Amino acid sequence: MSALKWWQTAVFYQIYPRSFADGNGDGIGDFKGATEKLDYLASLGVDAVWLSPHFPSPNWDCGYDISDYCDVAPEYGTLDDFKTFLNEAHKRYIRVVLDLVLNHTSDEHAWFIESKSSRDNPKADWYVWVDTPPNNWQSCFDGEAWTYAPERNQYYYHYFMKQQPDLNWHNPEVKKAMWDAARFWLDMGVDGFRLDAIGTIFEDPQLTPHTVPMNLAELRRFSELAKTPKEIKLKDKYWFEMFKHQYGKPGVHDLMKELRAILDEYEGDRMLVGEDDDIAYMGNGKDELHLIFNFPLMRTERITPAHIRKNQKERLGALENLPAEKGWPCNTLGNHDCSRIHTRYGDKIHDAELARLNAALVLTLKGTAFLYNGEEIGMTDHMLSDISHVKDTMGSWYYHTIVTEMGVHPEEAMLRTAEMTRDKNRTPMQWSNNPNAGFSPSGVNTWLPVNPNYKDGINVHDQEKNPSSLLQYYKHLLRVRKNSSALKYGEYLPLLNTSKEYFSFLRQSDNQTILVVLNYSEKVLELDFSRTKEIKDSKLRILFTSAERRGGSFAPNFKVGAFEVFIAEVERE
Ligand code: GLC
């Protein structure tokens, strides 16, 4: 089993550079700060980091609008600062994976500036240009998908904001330029890429219009107000219908194959993880992406045993069936685009218990695990109340659109905006109980407001000192995972039951069998595994529990406490 690659057994930690660590005290995260926190990451026990974009950007989409693929944003430092970060991470056996945005650049990228300048410049065909908008396609962030450029008296296409023009991937020069950029970082020694929004790279060549009787802002508003099951179903249908011609179109597989071939030229098992649901982007299992996020696991209002069971059955079943080589799972519950785990999957009464259960879920299911910075201390969503604080352009666009075009009262518009904007889950990391949560010095205006709950123990420093904190819980769980062959790479064996209260399964490697029980209920449950083939006649030795228990060996019929996470090794005779 040691034949597994590092990215299969790894736990990744997503660093959102703007909010992770501010080393120069200007209110914005940077590489100096992140480098200083590498010892923290090593002590947490993660194996790799995924850095959200750190490239120069005008920041209309917080770095996902890149204006130079081969440099570092000045507010984050210099290329040398990046190299120091990379080397220091590697010294601590922490790999570094970058974010590669293929679909679009910033409208301030030199490629677009040149492309926009005339109809016959060398890069005239590097983006998607038309004489008149050919259809009613919407951008998923800010209204019309076609924006006028007076310089060419033409329109360009953008799936995301108008500041994020789509590249024309049918043009071989575009490919070459982007692959060169990828090589630039691979040559420097980065361990791979998270590929942004790969489903959006190609559009329907027939340019078929969508049939939804609304525009983007109206659909958002309709979705917010949808209450009845019929309305909820309709809004889901509309979202799908609105974008189905702009998403998941043929062509991406060939690109993924090309990029994979480039990575395979390099030593050190460089890897690619794709931002999409569709495991088809893993190709035959060895010729496209190494990993695809299991987003269906997190695409739910509530994490329940039934949801997890169904997800695992479908996902693992599909991964088994890739034609050449089985696919490897990749689980996560949170990132910079969605409400934080603690808030989203809480019930407002047992949020702390549910956060522990969900951490255990991601770290014990079969597959690579991705954590999002701050989740390990239980950071929560922070609702902004002032439109001038909103940095996520899709949020400020929505606010102004519904106020001016739909007459929504500014107070209500602000509440809605605070909920839909991704700023709520991107606030600065809470390092201590000092002013500004120790992210920036006292008195500095941080780029997004700090969540004031850092004063209530939701910060690294306080939790380092508290043995029963969430941070210590994560550290302990990560250690248990690291020391367990079954948890790192064992098979997943579902235990057949239909309980609404708990989810249980086995992980089994050649030399270890582990039982995991996650009690998602507030009841104490009496469980009996003595008829389970792999367990009967054995004792269970506890490796980890979120409850207070005595150690030692147990018979396979036992009680689990309310919301308990119970992980035990099946002792062979
Ligand atoms: C991805 C990123 C998101 C970004 C979008 C456009 O979904 O995760 O943050 O806004 O792509 O690049």
Coordinates of C-alpha atoms and ligand atoms in Angstrom, one line a residue:
M1 CA 0.0 0.0 0.0
S2 CA 3.0 2.3 0.3
A3 CA 2.6 2.7 -3.5
L4 CA 0.1 5.5 -2.7
K5 CA 1.1 8.9 -3.8
W6 CA 1.6 11.8 -1.3
W7 CA -1.5 13.6 -2.5
Q8 CA -3.7 10.6 -1.8
T9 CA -2.8 10.4 1.9
A10 CA -2.4 14.1 2.4
V11 CA -4.5 16.5 4.4
F12 CA -4.5 19.9 2.5
Y13 CA -5.1 23.2 4.1
Q14 CA -6.5 26.0 2.0
I15 CA -4.8 29.4 2.6
Y16 CA -6.7 32.4 1.5
P17 CA -3.7 34.7 1.2
R18 CA -5.5 38.0 1.8
S19 CA -6.8 36.8 5.1
F20 CA -4.3 34.3 6.4
A21 CA -1.5 36.2 8.0
D22 CA -0.4 39.9 7.8
G23 CA 3.4 40.0 8.1
N24 CA 3.9 43.7 7.4
G25 CA 1.0 45.2 9.3
D26 CA -0.9 46.7 6.4
G27 CA -4.2 44.9 7.0
I28 CA -3.7 42.4 4.2
G29 CA -2.2 38.9 4.4
D30 CA 1.1 38.3 2.7
F31 CA 3.9 35.8 2.2
K32 CA 6.0 37.1 5.1
G33 CA 3.1 36.4 7.4
A34 CA 2.3 33.0 5.9
T35 CA 5.9 31.9 6.2
E36 CA 5.9 32.8 9.9
K37 CA 2.8 30.6 10.3
L38 CA 4.3 27.5 8.7
D39 CA 5.3 26.2 12.1
Y40 CA 1.7 26.5 13.1
L41 CA 0.6 24.5 10.1
A42 CA 3.3 21.9 10.8
S43 CA 2.1 21.6 14.4
L44 CA -1.5 21.4 13.2
G45 CA -0.4 18.3 11.2
V46 CA -1.4 19.2 7.6
D47 CA 0.7 17.9 4.7
A48 CA 0.0 20.4 2.0
V49 CA -1.4 23.8 1.4
W50 CA -3.5 25.1 -1.5
L51 CA -3.0 28.8 -2.0
S52 CA -5.9 30.7 -3.5
P53 CA -4.5 33.1 -6.2
H54 CA -1.5 35.1 -5.1
F55 CA -0.9 36.7 -8.5
P56 CA -1.1 40.4 -9.4
S57 CA -4.8 41.3 -9.7
P58 CA -7.0 44.4 -9.6
N59 CA -9.1 42.3 -7.2
W60 CA -12.5 42.6 -8.7
D61 CA -12.8 38.9 -7.8
C62 CA -10.4 38.8 -4.9
G63 CA -7.4 37.5 -7.0
Y64 CA -9.4 35.3 -9.3
D65 CA -9.0 38.0 -11.9
I66 CA -5.3 37.6 -12.7
S67 CA -3.3 40.3 -14.5
D68 CA 0.0 38.4 -14.5
Y69 CA 0.3 34.7 -14.2
C70 CA 4.1 34.7 -13.5
D71 CA 4.4 37.1 -10.6
V72 CA 3.2 37.8 -7.0
A73 CA 0.7 40.5 -6.1
P74 CA 2.8 43.4 -4.6
E75 CA 0.6 43.4 -1.5
Y76 CA 1.6 39.8 -0.9
G77 CA 5.3 40.4 -1.4
T78 CA 7.8 39.6 -4.1
L79 CA 8.6 36.5 -6.1
D80 CA 11.5 36.0 -3.6
D81 CA 9.1 36.1 -0.7
F82 CA 7.1 33.4 -2.5
K83 CA 10.2 31.3 -3.0
T84 CA 11.1 31.6 0.6
F85 CA 7.6 30.5 1.5
L86 CA 7.9 27.5 -0.8
N87 CA 11.3 26.5 0.5
E88 CA 10.3 26.9 4.1
A89 CA 7.1 24.9 3.5
H90 CA 9.1 22.1 1.8
K91 CA 11.6 22.1 4.7
R92 CA 8.7 21.2 6.9
Y93 CA 7.4 18.5 4.5
I94 CA 4.5 20.7 3.6
R95 CA 3.7 20.7 -0.2
V96 CA 2.4 23.7 -1.9
V97 CA -0.3 23.7 -4.6
L98 CA -1.3 26.9 -6.5
D99 CA -4.5 28.0 -7.9
L100 CA -4.6 28.1 -11.7
V101 CA -7.4 30.1 -13.3
L102 CA -7.7 28.9 -16.9
N103 CA -11.1 30.2 -18.0
H104 CA -10.4 33.9 -17.9
T105 CA -7.9 36.6 -17.1
S106 CA -8.4 40.0 -15.6
D107 CA -9.4 42.7 -18.1
E108 CA -6.1 44.4 -16.9
H109 CA -4.0 41.5 -18.1
A110 CA -1.6 42.6 -20.9
W111 CA -3.1 39.9 -23.1
F112 CA -6.6 41.5 -22.9
I113 CA -5.4 45.0 -23.2
E114 CA -3.7 44.1 -26.4
S115 CA -6.7 42.0 -27.6
K116 CA -9.1 44.8 -26.9
S117 CA -7.0 47.4 -28.6
S118 CA -8.0 46.6 -32.2
R119 CA -9.5 43.9 -34.4
D120 CA -6.2 43.0 -36.0
N121 CA -3.6 43.0 -33.3
P122 CA -1.6 39.7 -32.7
K123 CA -3.8 38.8 -29.8
A124 CA -7.1 39.9 -31.4
D125 CA -8.4 36.3 -31.2
W126 CA -7.2 35.5 -27.7
Y127 CA -10.6 36.2 -26.2
V128 CA -14.2 35.6 -27.3
W129 CA -15.3 38.5 -29.5
V130 CA -18.6 39.1 -31.3
D131 CA -20.1 42.1 -33.3
T132 CA -23.4 42.0 -31.4
P133 CA -24.5 40.0 -28.4
P134 CA -25.7 36.8 -30.0
N135 CA -28.0 35.7 -27.1
N136 CA -29.3 36.4 -23.7
W137 CA -26.5 34.6 -21.8
Q138 CA -25.8 35.9 -18.3
S139 CA -22.6 36.2 -16.3
C140 CA -23.0 34.3 -13.1
F141 CA -21.7 37.3 -11.2
D142 CA -23.0 40.5 -12.7
G143 CA -25.7 40.4 -15.3
E144 CA -25.1 40.3 -19.1
A145 CA -22.4 38.0 -20.3
W146 CA -21.5 40.2 -23.2
T147 CA -19.7 43.5 -22.6
Y148 CA -19.0 46.3 -25.1
A149 CA -15.5 47.4 -25.8
P150 CA -15.5 50.7 -27.8
E151 CA -11.9 50.2 -29.0
R152 CA -13.1 47.3 -31.2
N153 CA -16.7 48.3 -31.5
Q154 CA -17.4 44.7 -30.4
Y155 CA -18.5 42.7 -27.4
Y156 CA -16.5 40.2 -25.4
Y157 CA -17.8 37.2 -23.5
H158 CA -17.4 36.6 -19.7
Y159 CA -18.9 33.8 -17.7
F160 CA -17.9 35.7 -14.5
M161 CA -17.6 39.4 -14.1
K162 CA -17.0 41.8 -16.9
Q163 CA -13.6 42.4 -15.4
Q164 CA -12.9 38.6 -16.1
P165 CA -13.0 38.1 -19.9
D166 CA -13.0 34.5 -21.1
L167 CA -10.0 33.3 -23.0
N168 CA -10.5 31.7 -26.4
W169 CA -9.1 28.3 -25.7
H170 CA -9.7 27.3 -29.4
N171 CA -6.6 29.4 -30.1
P172 CA -3.4 27.4 -29.7
E173 CA -1.4 30.5 -28.7
V174 CA -3.6 30.8 -25.7
K175 CA -2.9 27.3 -24.7
K176 CA 0.8 27.8 -25.2
A177 CA 0.9 30.9 -23.1
M178 CA -1.0 29.3 -20.3
W179 CA 1.0 26.1 -20.3
D180 CA 4.2 28.3 -20.1
A181 CA 2.8 29.9 -17.1
A182 CA 2.1 26.6 -15.5
R183 CA 5.7 25.5 -16.3
F184 CA 7.0 28.7 -14.7
W185 CA 5.7 27.6 -11.3
L186 CA 6.4 23.9 -11.8
D187 CA 10.0 24.7 -12.6
M188 CA 10.2 26.6 -9.4
G189 CA 9.1 23.5 -7.5
V190 CA 5.4 23.9 -6.7
D191 CA 3.7 20.6 -6.2
G192 CA 0.6 21.1 -8.4
F193 CA -2.4 23.1 -9.1
R194 CA -6.0 23.5 -8.0
L195 CA -7.8 24.2 -11.3
D196 CA -10.4 26.9 -11.1
A197 CA -13.8 26.6 -12.7
I198 CA -12.8 24.1 -15.4
G199 CA -16.4 23.5 -16.5
T200 CA -16.7 27.1 -17.8
I201 CA -13.8 26.9 -20.3
F202 CA -16.0 26.2 -23.3
E203 CA -19.4 27.3 -24.4
D204 CA -22.1 25.9 -26.6
P205 CA -20.9 26.6 -30.2
Q206 CA -24.5 27.1 -31.3
L207 CA -24.8 29.9 -28.8
T208 CA -28.3 28.6 -27.8
P209 CA -30.1 31.1 -25.7
H210 CA -31.4 30.2 -22.3
T211 CA -35.1 29.9 -21.7
V212 CA -35.4 31.3 -18.2
P213 CA -37.9 34.2 -18.1
M214 CA -35.6 36.3 -15.9
N215 CA -32.2 37.9 -15.8
L216 CA -29.5 37.0 -13.2
A217 CA -30.6 39.6 -10.6
E218 CA -34.2 38.6 -10.9
L219 CA -33.3 35.0 -10.5
R220 CA -31.3 35.7 -7.4
R221 CA -34.2 37.6 -6.0
F222 CA -36.6 34.9 -7.0
S223 CA -34.4 32.4 -5.3
E224 CA -34.3 34.4 -2.1
L225 CA -38.0 34.7 -1.9
A226 CA -38.8 31.1 -2.9
K227 CA -40.5 29.4 -0.1
T228 CA -42.9 26.6 -1.3
P229 CA -41.4 23.3 -2.5
K230 CA -42.7 24.2 -6.0
E231 CA -40.9 27.5 -6.0
I232 CA -37.7 25.9 -4.6
K233 CA -37.8 23.3 -7.3
L234 CA -38.4 25.9 -10.0
K235 CA -35.5 28.1 -8.8
D236 CA -33.2 25.1 -9.0
K237 CA -34.4 24.3 -12.5
Y238 CA -34.0 28.0 -13.5
W239 CA -30.4 28.1 -12.3
F240 CA -29.6 25.0 -14.2
E241 CA -31.4 26.2 -17.3
M242 CA -29.8 29.6 -17.2
F243 CA -26.2 28.4 -17.4
K244 CA -26.4 25.0 -19.1
H245 CA -25.2 26.3 -22.5
Q246 CA -22.2 28.0 -20.9
Y247 CA -21.0 25.1 -18.8
G248 CA -19.6 21.5 -19.1
K249 CA -19.1 21.6 -22.9
P250 CA -16.7 19.3 -24.8
G251 CA -13.1 20.3 -25.2
V252 CA -12.1 20.4 -21.5
H253 CA -10.9 16.8 -21.5
D254 CA -8.4 17.4 -24.2
L255 CA -7.0 20.3 -22.3
M256 CA -6.8 18.4 -19.1
K257 CA -4.9 15.6 -20.9
E258 CA -2.4 18.1 -22.2
L259 CA -1.9 19.7 -18.8
R260 CA -1.6 16.3 -17.1
A261 CA 1.1 15.3 -19.6
I262 CA 3.0 18.5 -18.7
L263 CA 2.9 17.6 -15.0
D264 CA 3.9 14.1 -15.7
E265 CA 7.2 15.4 -17.3
Y266 CA 8.2 16.6 -13.8
E267 CA 9.6 14.6 -11.0
G268 CA 7.9 14.5 -7.6
D269 CA 4.4 13.4 -8.4
R270 CA 3.0 16.9 -9.1
M271 CA -0.8 16.9 -8.9
L272 CA -4.0 18.5 -10.2
V273 CA -7.2 18.9 -8.4
G274 CA -10.2 20.2 -10.3
E275 CA -13.0 22.5 -9.1
D276 CA -15.9 20.6 -10.4
D277 CA -18.2 17.8 -9.3
D278 CA -17.7 15.7 -12.3
I279 CA -15.3 12.8 -12.0
A280 CA -15.3 12.5 -15.8
Y281 CA -12.4 15.1 -15.5
M282 CA -10.3 12.3 -14.1
G283 CA -10.4 10.8 -17.6
N284 CA -9.6 7.1 -17.6
G285 CA -8.2 7.4 -14.1
K286 CA -4.6 8.3 -15.1
D287 CA -4.7 10.7 -18.0
E288 CA -6.5 13.8 -16.7
L289 CA -6.9 15.2 -13.2
H290 CA -5.6 13.4 -10.1
L291 CA -8.5 14.5 -7.9
I292 CA -11.9 16.1 -8.3
F293 CA -13.6 17.6 -5.2
N294 CA -16.5 15.6 -3.8
F295 CA -18.7 18.7 -3.8
P296 CA -22.0 16.7 -3.7
L297 CA -21.0 15.8 -0.1
M298 CA -21.2 19.5 0.9
R299 CA -24.1 20.5 -1.4
T300 CA -26.7 20.1 1.3
E301 CA -28.4 22.2 3.9
R302 CA -27.6 19.6 6.6
I303 CA -25.1 16.9 6.9
T304 CA -27.1 13.8 7.9
P305 CA -26.3 10.1 8.1
A306 CA -28.6 9.4 5.2
H307 CA -27.0 12.1 3.1
I308 CA -23.4 10.8 3.8
R309 CA -24.4 7.2 3.1
K310 CA -25.9 8.1 -0.2
N311 CA -23.0 10.3 -1.2
Q312 CA -20.4 7.7 -0.4
K313 CA -22.3 5.0 -2.3
E314 CA -22.6 7.1 -5.4
R315 CA -19.2 8.7 -5.3
L316 CA -17.1 5.7 -4.5
G317 CA -19.2 3.6 -6.9
A318 CA -18.5 6.0 -9.7
L319 CA -14.7 6.3 -8.9
E320 CA -14.4 2.4 -8.9
N321 CA -15.6 2.5 -12.5
L322 CA -13.1 4.7 -14.2
P323 CA -11.8 2.7 -17.2
A324 CA -8.1 2.4 -16.6
E325 CA -7.5 3.0 -12.9
K326 CA -9.8 3.6 -10.0
G327 CA -10.2 7.2 -9.0
W328 CA -9.2 8.5 -5.6
P329 CA -11.8 10.4 -3.5
C330 CA -11.3 14.0 -2.3
N331 CA -13.5 15.3 0.5
T332 CA -14.1 18.7 1.8
L333 CA -16.8 20.7 3.4
G334 CA -15.7 24.3 3.1
N335 CA -13.8 26.8 1.1
H336 CA -13.6 30.5 0.3
D337 CA -16.8 30.4 -1.8
C338 CA -19.3 29.2 0.8
S339 CA -20.6 29.8 4.2
R340 CA -18.3 28.4 6.9
I341 CA -18.8 24.8 8.1
H342 CA -19.5 26.0 11.7
T343 CA -22.3 28.3 10.6
R344 CA -23.7 26.4 7.6
Y345 CA -24.0 23.0 9.2
G346 CA -24.9 24.1 12.7
D347 CA -28.4 24.1 14.1
K348 CA -27.7 27.1 16.4
I349 CA -27.9 24.9 19.5
H350 CA -25.3 22.2 18.9
D351 CA -23.0 24.1 16.4
A352 CA -19.8 23.1 18.4
E353 CA -20.7 19.4 18.5
L354 CA -21.7 19.4 14.8
A355 CA -18.5 21.1 13.8
R356 CA -16.6 18.3 15.6
L357 CA -18.6 15.6 13.9
N358 CA -18.1 17.2 10.5
A359 CA -14.4 17.6 11.0
A360 CA -14.2 13.9 11.9
L361 CA -16.3 13.0 8.8
V362 CA -13.9 14.7 6.4
L363 CA -10.8 13.3 8.1
T364 CA -12.0 9.7 8.4
L365 CA -13.8 9.1 5.1
K366 CA -11.7 7.4 2.4
G367 CA -9.8 10.0 0.4
T368 CA -7.7 13.1 0.4
A369 CA -9.1 15.8 2.8
F370 CA -9.2 19.6 2.2
L371 CA -9.6 22.0 5.2
Y372 CA -10.2 25.7 4.9
N373 CA -8.2 28.1 7.0
G374 CA -10.0 29.0 10.2
E375 CA -12.2 26.0 10.3
E376 CA -9.9 24.4 12.8
I377 CA -10.7 27.1 15.3
G378 CA -14.4 27.2 14.5
M379 CA -14.5 30.5 12.7
T380 CA -18.0 31.5 11.7
D381 CA -19.6 33.6 9.0
H382 CA -19.4 37.3 9.8
M383 CA -22.4 39.2 8.4
L384 CA -21.4 42.7 7.2
S385 CA -23.9 45.5 7.9
D386 CA -22.4 48.3 5.8
I387 CA -22.3 48.1 2.1
S388 CA -19.0 50.1 2.1
H389 CA -17.3 47.1 3.7
V390 CA -18.3 44.7 1.0
K391 CA -15.3 43.6 -1.1
D392 CA -16.9 40.8 -3.0
T393 CA -18.0 42.6 -6.2
M394 CA -20.8 40.1 -6.9
G395 CA -22.2 41.3 -3.5
S396 CA -22.0 45.0 -4.2
W397 CA -23.3 44.6 -7.7
Y398 CA -26.3 42.7 -6.4
Y399 CA -27.0 45.3 -3.7
H400 CA -27.0 48.2 -6.1
T401 CA -29.1 46.3 -8.7
I402 CA -31.9 45.3 -6.3
V403 CA -32.0 48.7 -4.7
T404 CA -32.0 50.7 -7.9
E405 CA -33.7 48.4 -10.3
M406 CA -36.1 46.5 -8.1
G407 CA -36.8 49.1 -5.4
V408 CA -35.7 46.8 -2.6
H409 CA -35.3 48.7 0.6
P410 CA -31.6 49.3 1.4
E411 CA -31.8 47.6 4.8
E412 CA -33.3 44.5 3.3
A413 CA -30.9 44.6 0.4
M414 CA -28.0 44.8 2.9
L415 CA -29.2 41.8 4.8
R416 CA -29.5 39.8 1.6
T417 CA -26.1 40.9 0.4
A418 CA -24.5 40.0 3.7
E419 CA -25.9 36.5 3.2
M420 CA -25.0 36.0 -0.4
T421 CA -21.6 37.6 -0.4
R422 CA -18.6 35.5 0.1
D423 CA -17.0 38.1 2.3
K424 CA -18.7 36.6 5.3
N425 CA -16.5 33.5 5.1
R426 CA -13.3 35.3 4.1
T427 CA -12.6 37.5 7.1
P428 CA -9.1 37.6 8.6
M429 CA -7.8 34.6 10.4
Q430 CA -8.2 35.0 14.2
W431 CA -4.8 34.4 15.7
S432 CA -5.2 35.8 19.2
N433 CA -7.3 37.8 21.6
N434 CA -5.3 41.0 20.8
P435 CA -7.0 43.8 18.9
N436 CA -7.7 42.9 15.3
A437 CA -7.5 39.2 16.4
G438 CA -3.7 39.5 16.2
F439 CA -4.0 39.4 12.4
S440 CA -2.9 43.0 12.0
P441 CA -1.6 45.5 14.6
S442 CA -4.1 47.4 16.7
G443 CA -5.6 50.4 14.9
V444 CA -4.9 49.0 11.4
N445 CA -7.9 48.8 9.1
T446 CA -8.0 45.2 7.9
W447 CA -9.1 44.6 4.3
L448 CA -12.3 43.0 5.6
P449 CA -13.5 43.6 9.1
V450 CA -12.4 41.1 11.7
N451 CA -15.1 38.9 13.2
P452 CA -15.4 40.2 16.8
N453 CA -16.0 36.7 18.1
Y454 CA -12.2 36.4 18.3
K455 CA -12.6 37.8 21.8
D456 CA -14.7 34.8 22.8
G457 CA -12.0 32.2 22.4
I458 CA -12.3 31.8 18.7
N459 CA -8.6 32.4 18.1
V460 CA -5.5 30.2 17.8
H461 CA -3.7 31.5 20.8
D462 CA -6.4 30.8 23.3
Q463 CA -7.2 27.4 21.8
E464 CA -3.5 26.4 21.8
K465 CA -3.7 26.7 25.6
N466 CA -7.0 24.9 26.0
P467 CA -6.8 21.1 25.9
S468 CA -10.5 20.8 25.1
S469 CA -10.5 23.4 22.3
L470 CA -11.6 22.7 18.7
L471 CA -8.0 23.4 17.6
Q472 CA -6.6 20.7 19.9
Y473 CA -9.4 18.4 18.7
Y474 CA -8.3 18.9 15.1
K475 CA -4.6 18.3 16.0
H476 CA -5.4 15.1 17.8
L477 CA -7.6 13.9 15.0
L478 CA -4.9 14.7 12.4
R479 CA -2.4 12.8 14.5
V480 CA -4.6 9.7 14.8
R481 CA -5.2 9.8 11.0
K482 CA -1.5 10.1 10.3
N483 CA -0.7 7.1 12.5
S484 CA -3.4 4.9 11.0
S485 CA -2.9 3.0 7.8
A486 CA -6.6 2.2 7.7
L487 CA -7.6 5.8 7.9
K488 CA -5.0 7.0 5.5
Y489 CA -5.6 4.6 2.7
G490 CA -7.8 1.7 3.9
E491 CA -10.9 0.7 2.0
Y492 CA -14.2 2.1 3.0
L493 CA -16.7 -0.6 4.1
P494 CA -20.2 0.8 4.8
L495 CA -22.1 -0.8 7.7
L496 CA -25.5 -1.5 6.4
N497 CA -28.1 0.3 8.5
T498 CA -30.6 3.0 7.9
S499 CA -30.3 4.9 11.2
K500 CA -31.2 8.5 11.0
E501 CA -29.2 9.1 14.1
Y502 CA -25.7 7.8 13.4
F503 CA -23.4 7.0 10.6
S504 CA -20.9 4.2 11.0
F505 CA -18.4 2.5 8.7
L506 CA -15.2 0.6 8.7
R507 CA -11.9 1.5 7.2
Q508 CA -9.7 -1.5 6.4
S509 CA -6.1 -1.8 5.4
D510 CA -3.9 -4.9 5.2
N511 CA -3.0 -4.7 8.9
Q512 CA -5.7 -2.6 10.5
T513 CA -9.5 -2.3 10.7
I514 CA -11.1 0.7 12.2
L515 CA -14.6 1.4 13.2
V516 CA -15.9 4.9 13.0
V517 CA -19.2 6.0 14.5
L518 CA -20.5 9.5 14.2
N519 CA -23.6 10.1 16.3
Y520 CA -25.4 13.0 14.7
S521 CA -28.1 12.9 17.3
E522 CA -28.6 14.2 20.8
K523 CA -29.5 10.8 22.0
V524 CA -27.3 8.3 23.8
L525 CA -27.3 5.3 21.5
E526 CA -26.8 1.7 22.4
L527 CA -25.0 0.1 19.5
D528 CA -24.2 -3.5 18.9
F529 CA -21.7 -4.5 16.3
S530 CA -21.2 -8.1 17.5
R531 CA -22.9 -9.5 14.4
T532 CA -20.7 -7.5 12.0
K533 CA -18.5 -10.0 10.3
E534 CA -15.3 -7.9 10.6
I535 CA -15.9 -7.1 14.3
K536 CA -17.6 -10.1 15.9
D537 CA -15.5 -11.9 18.5
S538 CA -13.1 -8.9 18.6
K539 CA -12.5 -6.2 21.0
L540 CA -12.5 -2.5 20.2
R541 CA -9.6 -0.3 21.2
I542 CA -10.4 3.4 21.3
L543 CA -8.2 5.6 19.2
F544 CA -10.2 8.7 19.4
T545 CA -13.4 10.0 20.9
S546 CA -14.9 13.4 21.4
A547 CA -16.5 12.2 24.6
E548 CA -14.9 11.6 28.0
R549 CA -14.3 7.9 28.3
R550 CA -11.9 5.5 29.8
G551 CA -9.5 4.0 27.4
G552 CA -8.9 0.2 27.1
S553 CA -10.7 -2.4 25.2
F554 CA -14.4 -2.7 24.7
A555 CA -16.8 -5.4 23.7
P556 CA -18.5 -4.5 20.3
N557 CA -21.7 -3.6 22.0
F558 CA -21.4 -0.2 23.7
K559 CA -23.0 3.2 24.2
V560 CA -22.1 6.3 22.2
G561 CA -22.9 9.6 23.8
A562 CA -24.9 12.5 22.2
F563 CA -23.0 13.8 19.2
E564 CA -20.1 11.6 20.0
V565 CA -17.3 10.9 17.5
F566 CA -16.0 7.4 18.2
I567 CA -13.1 5.9 16.4
A568 CA -11.8 2.5 17.5
E569 CA -9.4 -0.1 16.2
V570 CA -10.8 -3.6 15.9
E571 CA -8.3 -5.8 17.8
R572 CA -7.3 -8.9 16.0
E573 CA -7.0 -12.0 18.1
Ligands
GLC1 C1 -14.0 29.7 -8.7 C2 -13.4 30.4 -7.5 C3 -14.2 31.6 -7.2 C4 -14.1 32.6 -8.3 C5 -14.5 31.9 -9.6 C6 -14.1 32.7 -10.8 O1 -15.3 29.3 -8.5 O2 -13.4 29.4 -6.4 O3 -13.8 32.2 -6.0 O4 -14.9 33.7 -8.1 O5 -14.0 30.6 -9.8 O6 -12.7 32.6 -11.0

